[in-house]
Amino acid sequence: MKTKSICVVGNSHISALKGGWDLIKDEHPQQQVTFFGGLKKSLMNLDNIDGKLGLHNAEDAEFFKKISGTDDFLNPDQYDVFLLTGMGLYPNAIINNYWNYATPSTKNSVSAEYFISDEAYADMFWQEVSEGMMLHVARIIRKVTKKNIYISWQPFLSEQLFQIPWRAKLFEPILINDDYVFIHHNMQIISQKLKDEGFDVLMQPAESIFKKIMTKKCYSTGSMLLRPEFNQEHKELDVFHMNAEYGRLCWQMWDLR
Amino acid sequence: MSRSPYENLCKNAFWRSGVSTKDPFSIEGLYRRKFKILRKDRIATAGSCFAQHIARHLKERKFNVLQYEAAPRGMSADVAAKYSFGVYSCRYANIYTTAQLYQLAREAFGDFSPAEPVWEKDGRYYDAQRPSVEPYGYASAKDVMTARKKHLEKVKAMLLDMDVFVFTFGLTEAWIHTESETVYPTAPGTIAGSYDPEIYSFKNYSYNEVLKSFNKFLRYIRRARNHRLRVITTVSPVPLTATASSLHVLSASSYSKSVLRAVCGSLEGQHSRLDYYPSYELITAGFTKGIFFETNLRSVTSQGVANAMRIFLSEHDPQGNENPKSAPPNFPENTTQGAMLEDDIQCEEILLEAFNK
C-alpha cells in the first residue's frame, strides 16, 4: 500500500475494517486511515455542506464526526484515496428471489414457480444498486474529487446463516444447483457498471469465502458494533457483519493506489 | 286525458335533465351496481389498457385483487412495470380482444396451442401472445416456451380461483394466423416477429363474433370451476391508435367501440351475474366536451380516470368515498401528476404510431 491518507466511508460494516486496521497499523506508519461512518441508512443523506461532506440531521452529523475522530465533516482535500464499504452493495435481490424465480441461466426451472429473463434480474439488481446508499455516497464524493474511489462489495453472509432456517431455505437451492455462477455473474454486471461510472471495484478476498456465496465463520465470529461507546459484539447469529480478522485480510489483499 | 309512458320517468331518463345540464364531475345515477364486491372476494383483472386503472384503484381501496405472477421481492416499481409485473392478475399484458381471452383460457387448460407461438427479432425470441412482457426477449425459443408454460399454470389457477372477473373490452381489430385463426395481441412486426401476408391476416371481429367468443369463454371456464363467477365488463374509451381496416381511423374506432359497447349491453342482459360499468360513456360522451382526453385526443387524462373510478367506487365502496383519494380530482389539466399517472399505463397498441410516416 503506497497511499498515505485513506478515507473509509461506510455504514456498520466499517467496523471490520476499523478493527483490522487497528491490528496492522503499526506495520504501516506512513499510512493514515480515517473512518467516517453512519448508522443504518443515514448515509443516504450524505451531502456537500459548504465544501465538506456531511449530514444535515444533527444526531447523524454528530455520529459521523465523532466516529472519524476528526470532530468534523469529511474534507475531501485531506485524503488521497477513498474506500467505501458495506452500504448494501450485496446481491440481496438475486439471492432472495432465486428459489422461486428461475431464468435461462439458472438450473432451478423445475422447482421455481416462475421463469423470467436474466435481463429482468439484472435490471432489478442495478436499479437497487443505482438507487442505493453505496452509489449515492460514491457519486457525492465523485462530485468533489477526481481521486480514486474504491467501492468494495459487502461481504457474503456468514455460513452461520444455516442456523437460521428461513435464510437456509434461500441458500440451499443455490448450493444444490451449483448456481453460484448466476450470483457471481450478476455481481460482475454490476461491477462493470460501477467501473463504467469511473469507480474501482474491490471484491471480497477469496480466502474468506465459503462455498462461493458465503463467508467463513471464522471471519464473522466476534464482529463488533460500530458504536464505540458500546464496545460489544454483534448478537451471536448476526450473519452480516465481519470481524477484525476479516478487516485485516481486506487490508492485506486490497491494493489501494 | 292522454297519458304517456314517459311521464313518470325519473330525470335521468331525459337527456336535458340527465345529461346536458350536468357537470361531468358530478353526474349521478349513471351506474347502479348489479351485485356487491366484498373485500374478501378474489378479483382478477384483464383486458385492454384501461383495465389497468380499475385494477390499480381497487388495489388502493384494499380490495383483494389477485396477483398470481408477482414481481420478484425487492424489484422497484419502475422495473416491475417495464417487465409487466403487477399490471394484471397474471403477466399476460393487455388482452385486447375477446377472441384472445377465450384462446388464452383454452391454452391454460391444455385445449389449445397457438400457431407461431414465438416471434423473433434481432436474434432474440419473444412470446407472440405477450411480446411486451420481456422487452429484451429471450436467447432461445425454448426459453420463451418454458416461461409460457409457467405463465399458463398461473392463468389456469387464476381462472379457477377468481370470484370476480373484471374485463375491459379494447378492440375488435386483431391479427391472426390465417390457417389456424390463432389470434395475437399485436401485429407481427410491431414488437417482434415479421409480417408475412401468406401467414398472417387482419381480422376485424363482428358483433356476433365478439359476443360469441366472450360467451364461449364464460361457458368454458364455468365447466372447470366449482363456484360462481361474477363479471364486470367495461369498454375502453381509448380510440384506436391505428387501423388496418382501410377505413378512416375515426370510423374504424367508432365501429370498434360501438360493437364492444353493444356486446357488453347484450351480455349484461343475458347474464344475471355480469355487470357493465359505463366508463366508456363517462369519458367519451358529448357532455364531457372532450375534457377527459389529453391533447392527442386519445389518452385519457388522470382527471377522467379518477372521475370514472369515483363513480365506480361510489357504488362498490361507498364507505371508502370518505377517503380523500377518491374525491373528485381538483388539480389543473396537463399537470405532471396527470401525465405521470397516464404514463404508468402499459399499452402495446400505441406502438403502432411508430409506423405513421
XYZ file of C-alpha atoms in Angstrom:
614
model
C 0.000 0.000 0.000
C 1.538 3.244 -1.136
C -1.312 5.531 -0.294
C -0.736 7.913 2.553
C -4.133 9.049 3.595
C -7.086 6.784 3.167
C -10.651 7.787 3.854
C -13.019 4.921 4.596
C -16.734 5.652 4.384
C -19.486 3.220 5.186
C -22.210 2.057 7.492
C -21.874 -0.512 10.277
C -19.591 -2.595 8.020
C -16.673 -0.207 8.524
C -16.272 -1.749 11.949
C -14.449 -4.756 10.453
C -12.027 -2.551 8.518
C -11.515 -0.367 11.580
C -10.743 -3.384 13.761
C -8.487 -4.830 11.070
C -6.607 -1.588 10.720
C -6.001 -1.468 14.462
C -4.315 -4.875 14.135
C -1.887 -3.813 11.401
C -1.480 -0.076 11.651
C 1.838 -0.327 13.481
C 3.255 -2.093 10.425
C 2.256 0.889 8.253
C 3.448 4.036 9.999
C 3.361 6.039 6.766
C -0.341 5.491 6.331
C -3.249 7.210 7.932
C -6.739 5.845 7.761
C -9.777 7.852 8.774
C -13.156 6.178 9.149
C -16.375 8.060 8.527
C -19.470 6.118 9.387
C -23.196 6.459 9.551
C -25.652 4.179 11.269
C -28.423 2.403 9.411
C -29.362 4.348 6.281
C -28.196 7.787 7.365
C -25.566 7.994 4.615
C -28.367 8.057 2.051
C -28.463 11.711 3.078
C -24.744 12.408 2.741
C -24.455 15.823 1.190
C -21.994 18.528 0.260
C -22.257 21.037 3.088
C -20.101 24.088 2.493
C -17.433 22.121 0.634
C -17.310 19.247 3.117
C -19.323 16.051 3.037
C -21.647 15.551 5.953
C -25.144 15.033 7.181
C -27.856 17.580 7.913
C -29.572 15.649 10.678
C -27.934 16.769 13.924
C -27.729 13.335 15.521
C -26.376 11.683 12.365
C -23.928 14.552 11.831
C -22.585 14.234 15.345
C -22.055 10.496 14.964
C -20.404 10.967 11.575
C -17.943 13.471 13.007
C -17.327 11.611 16.227
C -16.633 8.210 14.690
C -13.980 9.727 12.428
C -12.046 11.187 15.336
C -11.765 14.455 13.412
C -14.807 16.048 15.010
C -15.512 17.434 11.591
C -17.245 16.564 8.358
C -15.313 14.842 5.577
C -12.949 17.264 3.864
C -12.148 15.560 0.548
C -8.947 17.561 0.069
C -7.357 15.832 3.029
C -7.359 12.339 1.533
C -5.512 10.583 -1.277
C -7.983 7.816 -1.833
C -11.467 6.823 -0.776
C -12.633 3.353 0.203
C -16.347 2.721 0.505
C -17.624 -0.344 2.248
C -20.891 -2.064 3.143
C -23.838 0.217 2.437
C -25.960 -2.527 0.925
C -23.814 -3.410 -2.065
C -24.754 -7.037 -1.875
C -26.702 -9.355 -4.248
C -29.661 -9.402 -1.922
C -32.271 -9.213 -4.678
C -30.703 -12.110 -6.556
C -30.263 -14.417 -3.572
C -33.691 -13.677 -2.083
C -35.555 -14.434 -5.284
C -33.536 -17.305 -6.709
C -35.571 -20.087 -5.069
C -38.787 -19.018 -6.774
C -37.674 -17.220 -9.938
C -35.669 -19.214 -12.457
C -34.056 -17.825 -15.581
C -32.486 -19.348 -18.688
C -29.138 -19.188 -16.847
C -30.191 -20.967 -13.683
C -30.706 -24.655 -13.038
C -33.851 -24.379 -10.923
C -36.528 -24.049 -13.586
C -38.296 -27.216 -12.444
C -38.613 -26.237 -8.796
C -39.141 -22.491 -9.220
C -42.679 -21.210 -9.688
C -41.681 -18.509 -12.143
C -39.397 -18.238 -15.123
C -38.178 -14.762 -16.048
C -35.374 -13.353 -18.164
C -31.843 -12.812 -16.951
C -32.306 -9.211 -18.001
C -35.157 -8.780 -15.520
C -32.842 -9.873 -12.704
C -30.015 -7.671 -13.943
C -32.300 -4.637 -14.220
C -33.715 -5.274 -10.772
C -30.254 -5.550 -9.248
C -28.893 -2.471 -10.997
C -31.916 -0.399 -10.024
C -31.403 -1.423 -6.409
C -27.715 -0.518 -6.551
C -28.107 2.691 -8.528
C -30.684 3.990 -6.067
C -28.877 2.599 -3.041
C -26.683 4.102 -0.363
C -23.346 2.946 -1.767
C -23.732 4.625 -5.114
C -25.243 7.731 -3.564
C -22.158 8.149 -1.392
C -19.797 7.311 -4.258
C -21.444 9.837 -6.546
C -21.439 12.562 -3.871
C -17.701 12.045 -3.346
C -17.047 11.917 -7.084
C -18.662 15.331 -7.463
C -15.985 16.881 -5.270
C -12.862 14.920 -6.180
C -11.132 13.162 -9.048
C -9.147 10.943 -6.697
C -9.608 7.184 -6.791
C -12.785 5.908 -5.205
C -12.798 2.202 -4.358
C -16.129 0.524 -3.913
C -15.978 -2.766 -2.050
C -18.665 -5.390 -2.159
C -20.313 -6.050 1.159
C -19.155 -9.497 2.302
C -21.351 -12.507 1.665
C -23.382 -13.583 4.667
C -21.652 -15.772 7.201
C -22.002 -19.550 6.863
C -23.726 -19.230 10.238
C -26.831 -18.436 8.232
C -27.566 -22.149 8.148
C -28.602 -21.835 11.765
C -31.435 -19.576 10.644
C -33.997 -21.786 8.895
C -35.543 -19.174 6.608
C -32.141 -17.999 5.446
C -31.009 -21.566 4.906
C -34.076 -22.069 2.736
C -32.924 -19.263 0.462
C -29.354 -20.513 0.136
C -29.871 -24.275 -0.078
C -31.290 -24.348 -3.613
C -28.443 -22.176 -4.882
C -25.904 -24.580 -3.412
C -27.770 -27.700 -4.536
C -27.960 -26.421 -8.102
C -24.416 -25.045 -8.056
C -25.885 -21.747 -9.210
C -23.317 -19.537 -7.515
C -22.233 -18.734 -11.063
C -25.529 -16.909 -11.552
C -24.915 -14.816 -8.434
C -21.327 -14.046 -9.454
C -22.341 -13.188 -12.988
C -24.876 -10.639 -11.767
C -22.263 -9.155 -9.454
C -19.897 -8.873 -12.406
C -22.528 -6.975 -14.370
C -22.871 -4.506 -11.504
C -19.087 -4.248 -11.065
C -18.722 -3.374 -14.731
C -21.388 -0.682 -14.475
C -19.608 0.786 -11.455
C -16.328 0.771 -13.365
C -18.068 2.449 -16.282
C -19.007 5.255 -13.885
C -15.346 5.682 -13.005
C -15.130 3.756 -9.746
C -12.714 0.978 -8.834
C -14.305 -2.185 -7.518
C -12.930 -4.439 -4.800
C -14.169 -7.991 -4.393
C -14.347 -9.891 -1.146
C -10.998 -11.649 -0.528
C -11.297 -15.192 -1.916
C -9.713 -16.656 1.206
C -12.700 -15.547 3.273
C -15.350 -17.089 1.037
C -17.151 -20.310 1.957
C -18.859 -22.373 -0.743
C -18.673 -19.492 -3.221
C -21.529 -17.428 -1.760
C -20.935 -17.231 1.985
C -18.253 -16.013 4.353
C -16.312 -18.388 6.562
C -17.496 -18.397 10.138
C -14.034 -17.526 11.422
C -14.372 -14.108 9.773
C -17.746 -13.312 11.285
C -17.479 -14.577 14.850
C -16.833 -11.711 17.234
C -17.785 -8.891 14.875
C -18.073 -5.619 16.740
C -20.783 -2.979 16.790
C -19.836 0.283 15.160
C -20.850 2.444 18.110
C -17.580 2.752 20.024
C -19.292 3.503 23.312
C -20.926 0.080 23.276
C -17.651 -1.769 22.704
C -19.515 -5.016 22.265
C -20.007 -7.763 19.737
C -22.965 -8.170 17.447
C -25.506 -10.761 18.537
C -24.398 -14.357 18.085
C -26.349 -15.034 14.937
C -25.530 -11.791 13.170
C -24.609 -13.043 9.722
C -23.996 -9.660 8.111
C -21.014 -8.225 9.907
C -17.439 -9.411 9.831
C -14.741 -9.246 12.473
C -11.360 -7.565 12.680
C -9.644 -10.587 11.097
C -11.778 -10.055 8.035
C -10.775 -6.400 8.088
C -7.108 -7.345 8.350
C -7.475 -9.707 5.381
C -9.074 -6.971 3.306
C -6.277 -4.518 4.091
C -3.765 -7.188 3.099
C -5.479 -8.150 -0.125
C -6.784 -4.856 -1.455
C -4.305 -2.720 -3.335
C -5.391 0.889 -2.962
C -3.475 3.187 -5.247
C -106.880 12.741 -20.646
C -103.980 11.263 -22.614
C -101.118 9.532 -20.861
C -97.533 8.899 -21.949
C -95.189 6.129 -20.854
C -92.529 8.818 -20.370
C -94.466 10.996 -17.924
C -93.407 9.268 -14.712
C -89.813 8.611 -15.622
C -87.026 9.992 -13.480
C -84.927 12.969 -14.537
C -82.061 10.726 -15.619
C -84.262 9.299 -18.345
C -84.252 12.633 -20.147
C -81.206 13.997 -21.928
C -81.770 17.604 -20.831
C -82.087 16.879 -17.111
C -79.927 13.782 -17.095
C -77.011 14.932 -19.195
C -76.936 18.341 -20.858
C -77.382 20.287 -17.624
C -74.996 18.087 -15.673
C -71.387 18.608 -14.764
C -69.395 15.521 -15.830
C -67.702 15.580 -12.422
C -70.965 15.287 -10.523
C -73.242 13.240 -12.761
C -75.216 10.717 -10.765
C -77.295 7.653 -11.400
C -75.334 6.556 -14.435
C -74.247 3.354 -12.749
C -76.100 1.147 -10.316
C -74.197 -1.957 -9.336
C -75.791 -5.299 -10.038
C -74.015 -7.083 -7.198
C -71.710 -6.377 -4.296
C -67.977 -6.888 -4.311
C -66.703 -7.771 -0.865
C -63.204 -7.068 0.366
C -62.592 -10.821 0.627
C -63.739 -11.549 -2.942
C -60.910 -12.677 -5.134
C -60.815 -10.218 -8.016
C -58.971 -10.894 -11.267
C -58.403 -8.232 -13.897
C -57.641 -8.448 -17.592
C -58.292 -6.679 -20.835
C -57.291 -3.542 -22.640
C -55.054 -0.783 -21.279
C -57.905 0.917 -19.426
C -58.398 -2.147 -17.207
C -55.114 -1.254 -15.533
C -56.765 1.785 -13.953
C -59.512 -0.336 -12.451
C -57.004 -2.794 -11.022
C -54.925 -0.011 -9.535
C -57.861 1.792 -7.928
C -59.249 -1.421 -6.487
C -55.858 -2.240 -5.009
C -55.661 1.232 -3.489
C -59.002 0.569 -1.814
C -57.602 -2.671 -0.376
C -59.799 -4.951 -2.430
C -58.463 -8.465 -2.841
C -57.068 -8.078 -6.351
C -55.366 -11.359 -7.183
C -51.722 -11.395 -8.116
C -50.517 -14.712 -9.465
C -47.292 -13.543 -11.045
C -45.942 -11.009 -8.620
C -42.704 -9.162 -9.200
C -39.639 -10.614 -7.510
C -39.111 -9.291 -3.976
C -37.281 -6.009 -3.990
C -37.950 -5.188 -7.627
C -38.687 -1.470 -7.894
C -41.995 -0.269 -9.307
C -40.240 1.074 -12.405
C -38.549 -2.201 -13.240
C -41.683 -4.168 -12.389
C -43.684 -2.037 -14.821
C -41.026 -2.466 -17.516
C -41.456 -6.241 -17.231
C -45.268 -6.076 -16.862
C -45.353 -7.332 -13.295
C -48.380 -6.313 -11.272
C -50.248 -4.811 -14.207
C -52.906 -7.512 -14.204
C -53.605 -10.581 -12.079
C -51.287 -12.586 -14.304
C -48.471 -11.420 -16.524
C -50.431 -11.700 -19.773
C -50.160 -7.995 -20.671
C -53.085 -6.429 -22.489
C -55.752 -8.721 -23.882
C -57.464 -6.555 -26.460
C -59.966 -8.983 -27.938
C -62.426 -11.495 -26.554
C -61.101 -14.000 -29.069
C -57.695 -13.797 -27.416
C -59.244 -14.125 -23.964
C -61.079 -17.308 -24.932
C -57.975 -18.629 -26.630
C -55.851 -17.954 -23.529
C -58.305 -19.832 -21.318
C -58.242 -22.859 -23.620
C -54.457 -22.759 -23.767
C -54.239 -22.563 -19.975
C -56.334 -25.711 -19.661
C -54.353 -27.514 -22.359
C -57.029 -27.424 -25.046
C -55.253 -25.118 -27.434
C -51.755 -24.494 -28.764
C -51.170 -21.238 -30.586
C -49.606 -21.309 -34.015
C -46.320 -19.414 -34.351
C -46.027 -19.035 -30.571
C -42.566 -17.499 -30.700
C -41.578 -14.394 -32.625
C -38.006 -13.421 -33.346
C -36.377 -10.022 -33.571
C -32.670 -9.267 -33.934
C -31.719 -12.710 -32.702
C -33.917 -12.550 -29.611
C -37.102 -14.532 -29.074
C -40.446 -13.258 -27.824
C -43.717 -14.778 -26.665
C -46.047 -13.887 -29.550
C -49.003 -13.893 -27.156
C -47.422 -11.278 -24.868
C -44.381 -9.863 -26.656
C -44.056 -6.815 -24.420
C -43.590 -8.570 -21.078
C -39.920 -9.305 -21.703
C -38.651 -6.194 -23.514
C -35.358 -7.881 -24.486
C -36.887 -11.267 -25.239
C -35.018 -14.487 -24.578
C -31.949 -16.037 -26.182
C -33.898 -19.043 -27.436
C -37.400 -20.114 -28.421
C -37.148 -22.872 -25.821
C -36.751 -20.294 -23.070
C -39.858 -18.490 -24.303
C -41.853 -21.710 -24.116
C -40.538 -22.521 -20.634
C -41.683 -19.115 -19.456
C -45.038 -19.544 -21.179
C -45.636 -22.928 -19.554
C -45.115 -21.406 -16.101
C -47.323 -18.456 -17.038
C -50.175 -20.690 -18.196
C -50.129 -22.593 -14.909
C -50.802 -19.297 -13.166
C -53.508 -18.259 -15.613
C -55.275 -21.560 -15.015
C -55.106 -21.100 -11.249
C -56.467 -17.583 -11.594
C -59.363 -18.684 -13.786
C -60.278 -21.358 -11.252
C -59.905 -19.241 -8.126
C -61.376 -15.860 -9.005
C -64.743 -14.750 -7.606
C -64.976 -11.565 -9.655
C -63.523 -11.070 -13.122
C -63.083 -7.523 -14.362
C -62.554 -7.373 -18.107
C -62.156 -4.292 -20.273
C -63.075 -4.756 -23.919
C -60.496 -2.983 -26.025
C -60.549 -3.691 -29.742
C -62.323 -5.558 -32.476
C -59.282 -5.432 -34.735
C -56.622 -8.091 -34.427
C -54.030 -10.016 -36.367
C -54.436 -13.706 -36.720
C -52.603 -16.721 -38.043
C -54.741 -17.275 -41.116
C -54.715 -21.047 -41.223
C -55.296 -21.750 -37.522
C -57.051 -18.494 -36.567
C -54.665 -18.093 -33.647
C -55.130 -14.514 -32.539
C -52.284 -12.262 -31.400
C -52.384 -9.162 -29.195
C -50.152 -7.155 -31.527
C -49.485 -7.151 -35.236
C -46.480 -9.217 -36.248
C -43.559 -6.866 -36.794
C -44.657 -4.318 -34.183
C -42.714 -5.530 -31.159
C -41.267 -8.706 -32.638
C -41.905 -11.120 -35.452
C -42.352 -10.106 -39.043
C -45.472 -9.596 -41.096
C -45.879 -12.224 -43.807
C -49.223 -11.921 -45.645
C -49.006 -15.609 -46.518
C -49.136 -16.479 -42.808
C -50.929 -13.665 -41.059
C -54.061 -11.738 -41.857
C -56.089 -8.889 -40.484
C -59.317 -9.620 -38.669
C -61.993 -7.165 -37.641
C -64.361 -9.069 -35.397
C -68.079 -8.544 -35.804
C -70.635 -8.046 -33.047
C -71.630 -11.707 -33.268
C -68.054 -12.919 -33.119
C -67.160 -10.762 -30.095
C -70.315 -11.777 -28.249
C -69.858 -15.428 -29.110
C -66.246 -15.645 -28.020
C -66.959 -13.976 -24.663
C -69.892 -16.287 -24.018
C -67.740 -19.239 -25.032
C -65.113 -18.068 -22.590
C -67.655 -17.904 -19.775
C -69.071 -21.333 -20.592
C -65.600 -22.817 -20.966
C -64.311 -21.738 -17.560
C -67.646 -22.488 -15.871
C -67.161 -26.181 -16.680
C -63.886 -26.253 -14.758
C -64.911 -24.085 -11.832
C -66.718 -25.071 -8.679
C -68.040 -21.706 -7.575
C -69.995 -18.901 -9.129
C -68.307 -16.136 -11.020
C -69.346 -12.507 -11.133
C -68.126 -10.466 -14.062
C -67.726 -6.740 -14.501
C -67.245 -5.583 -18.070
C -66.160 -2.194 -19.306
C -65.263 -0.787 -22.689
C -62.023 1.076 -23.085
C -62.702 4.716 -24.001
C -59.324 4.938 -25.720
C -59.687 5.213 -29.507
C -57.615 3.094 -31.869
C -54.056 4.234 -32.453
C -54.217 2.891 -35.981
C -56.493 0.757 -38.081
C -55.743 -1.795 -40.759
C -59.399 -1.917 -41.800
C -58.991 0.512 -44.747
C -61.494 2.788 -43.014
C -60.602 6.202 -41.685
C -59.297 5.602 -38.149
C -62.191 7.666 -36.755
C -64.763 5.416 -38.421
C -62.803 2.315 -37.513
C -62.684 3.453 -33.917
C -66.411 4.175 -33.874
C -67.122 0.740 -35.305
C -64.894 -0.977 -32.798
C -66.223 0.824 -29.740
C -69.833 0.567 -30.898
C -69.546 -3.182 -31.349
C -67.887 -3.625 -27.988
C -70.417 -1.415 -26.226
C -73.286 -3.259 -27.853
C -71.802 -6.629 -26.903
C -71.492 -5.502 -23.288
C -75.122 -4.416 -23.354
C -76.169 -7.815 -24.666
C -74.031 -9.669 -22.160
C -75.470 -7.655 -19.310
C -78.936 -8.620 -20.428
C -78.037 -12.275 -20.854
C -76.232 -12.880 -17.561
C -77.574 -12.050 -14.121
C -74.095 -12.015 -12.607
C -72.496 -9.893 -15.302
C -72.436 -6.142 -14.816
C -71.472 -3.392 -17.247
C -69.696 -0.361 -15.881
C -70.042 2.665 -18.225
C -66.528 4.120 -18.043
C -66.712 4.448 -21.822
C -69.716 6.790 -21.661
C -68.328 8.738 -18.735
C -65.232 9.651 -20.667
C -66.323 9.887 -24.279
C -69.870 11.250 -24.203
C -70.503 14.689 -25.687
C -71.352 16.294 -22.359
C -67.727 15.943 -21.277
C -66.736 18.187 -24.208
C -63.505 16.227 -24.554
C -62.064 17.403 -21.231
C -61.127 13.873 -20.257
C -58.773 13.424 -23.188
C -55.204 14.605 -23.429
C -54.247 16.900 -26.295
C -53.719 13.875 -28.565
C -57.491 13.272 -28.167
C -56.703 9.654 -27.390
C -55.068 9.282 -23.998
C -57.436 9.644 -21.072
C -56.441 12.293 -18.537
C -55.938 11.377 -14.944
C -58.988 13.512 -14.115
C -61.044 11.384 -16.473
C -59.818 8.179 -14.927
C -60.328 9.483 -11.404
C -63.831 10.657 -12.218
C -64.747 7.339 -13.804
C -63.311 5.414 -10.892
C -65.022 7.691 -8.379
C -68.386 6.707 -9.777
C -67.431 3.019 -9.900
C -66.187 3.061 -6.322
C -69.127 5.094 -5.048
C -71.208 2.007 -5.845
C -68.754 -0.679 -4.837
C -67.035 1.032 -1.925
C -69.238 3.886 -0.695
C -67.573 3.951 2.725
C -64.234 4.435 1.075
C -65.574 7.558 -0.613
C -64.772 9.412 2.578
C -61.173 8.737 1.745
C -59.690 11.920 0.185
C -58.086 9.781 -2.527
C -61.499 9.137 -4.007
C -62.703 12.732 -4.002
C -63.302 14.410 -7.367
C -59.981 15.458 -8.859
C -59.094 19.066 -8.373
C -55.722 19.565 -9.993
C -55.229 21.586 -13.150
C -55.150 19.935 -16.535
C -51.869 18.722 -18.019
C -50.070 18.684 -14.715
C -47.060 16.493 -14.193
C -49.143 14.460 -11.791
C -51.653 13.773 -14.501
C -49.005 12.901 -17.025
C -47.309 10.528 -14.644
C -50.469 8.656 -13.865
C -51.288 8.274 -17.521
C -47.732 7.257 -18.388
C -47.948 4.415 -15.913
C -50.246 2.574 -18.266
C -48.779 -0.200 -20.391
C -50.200 -0.096 -23.906
C -48.666 -2.034 -26.778
C -51.218 -0.719 -29.267
C -49.694 2.759 -29.113
C -46.523 1.325 -30.645
C -48.374 1.329 -33.969
C -47.905 5.090 -34.050
C -44.267 4.433 -34.945
C -45.445 3.273 -38.363
C -47.181 6.594 -39.072
C -44.869 8.135 -41.689
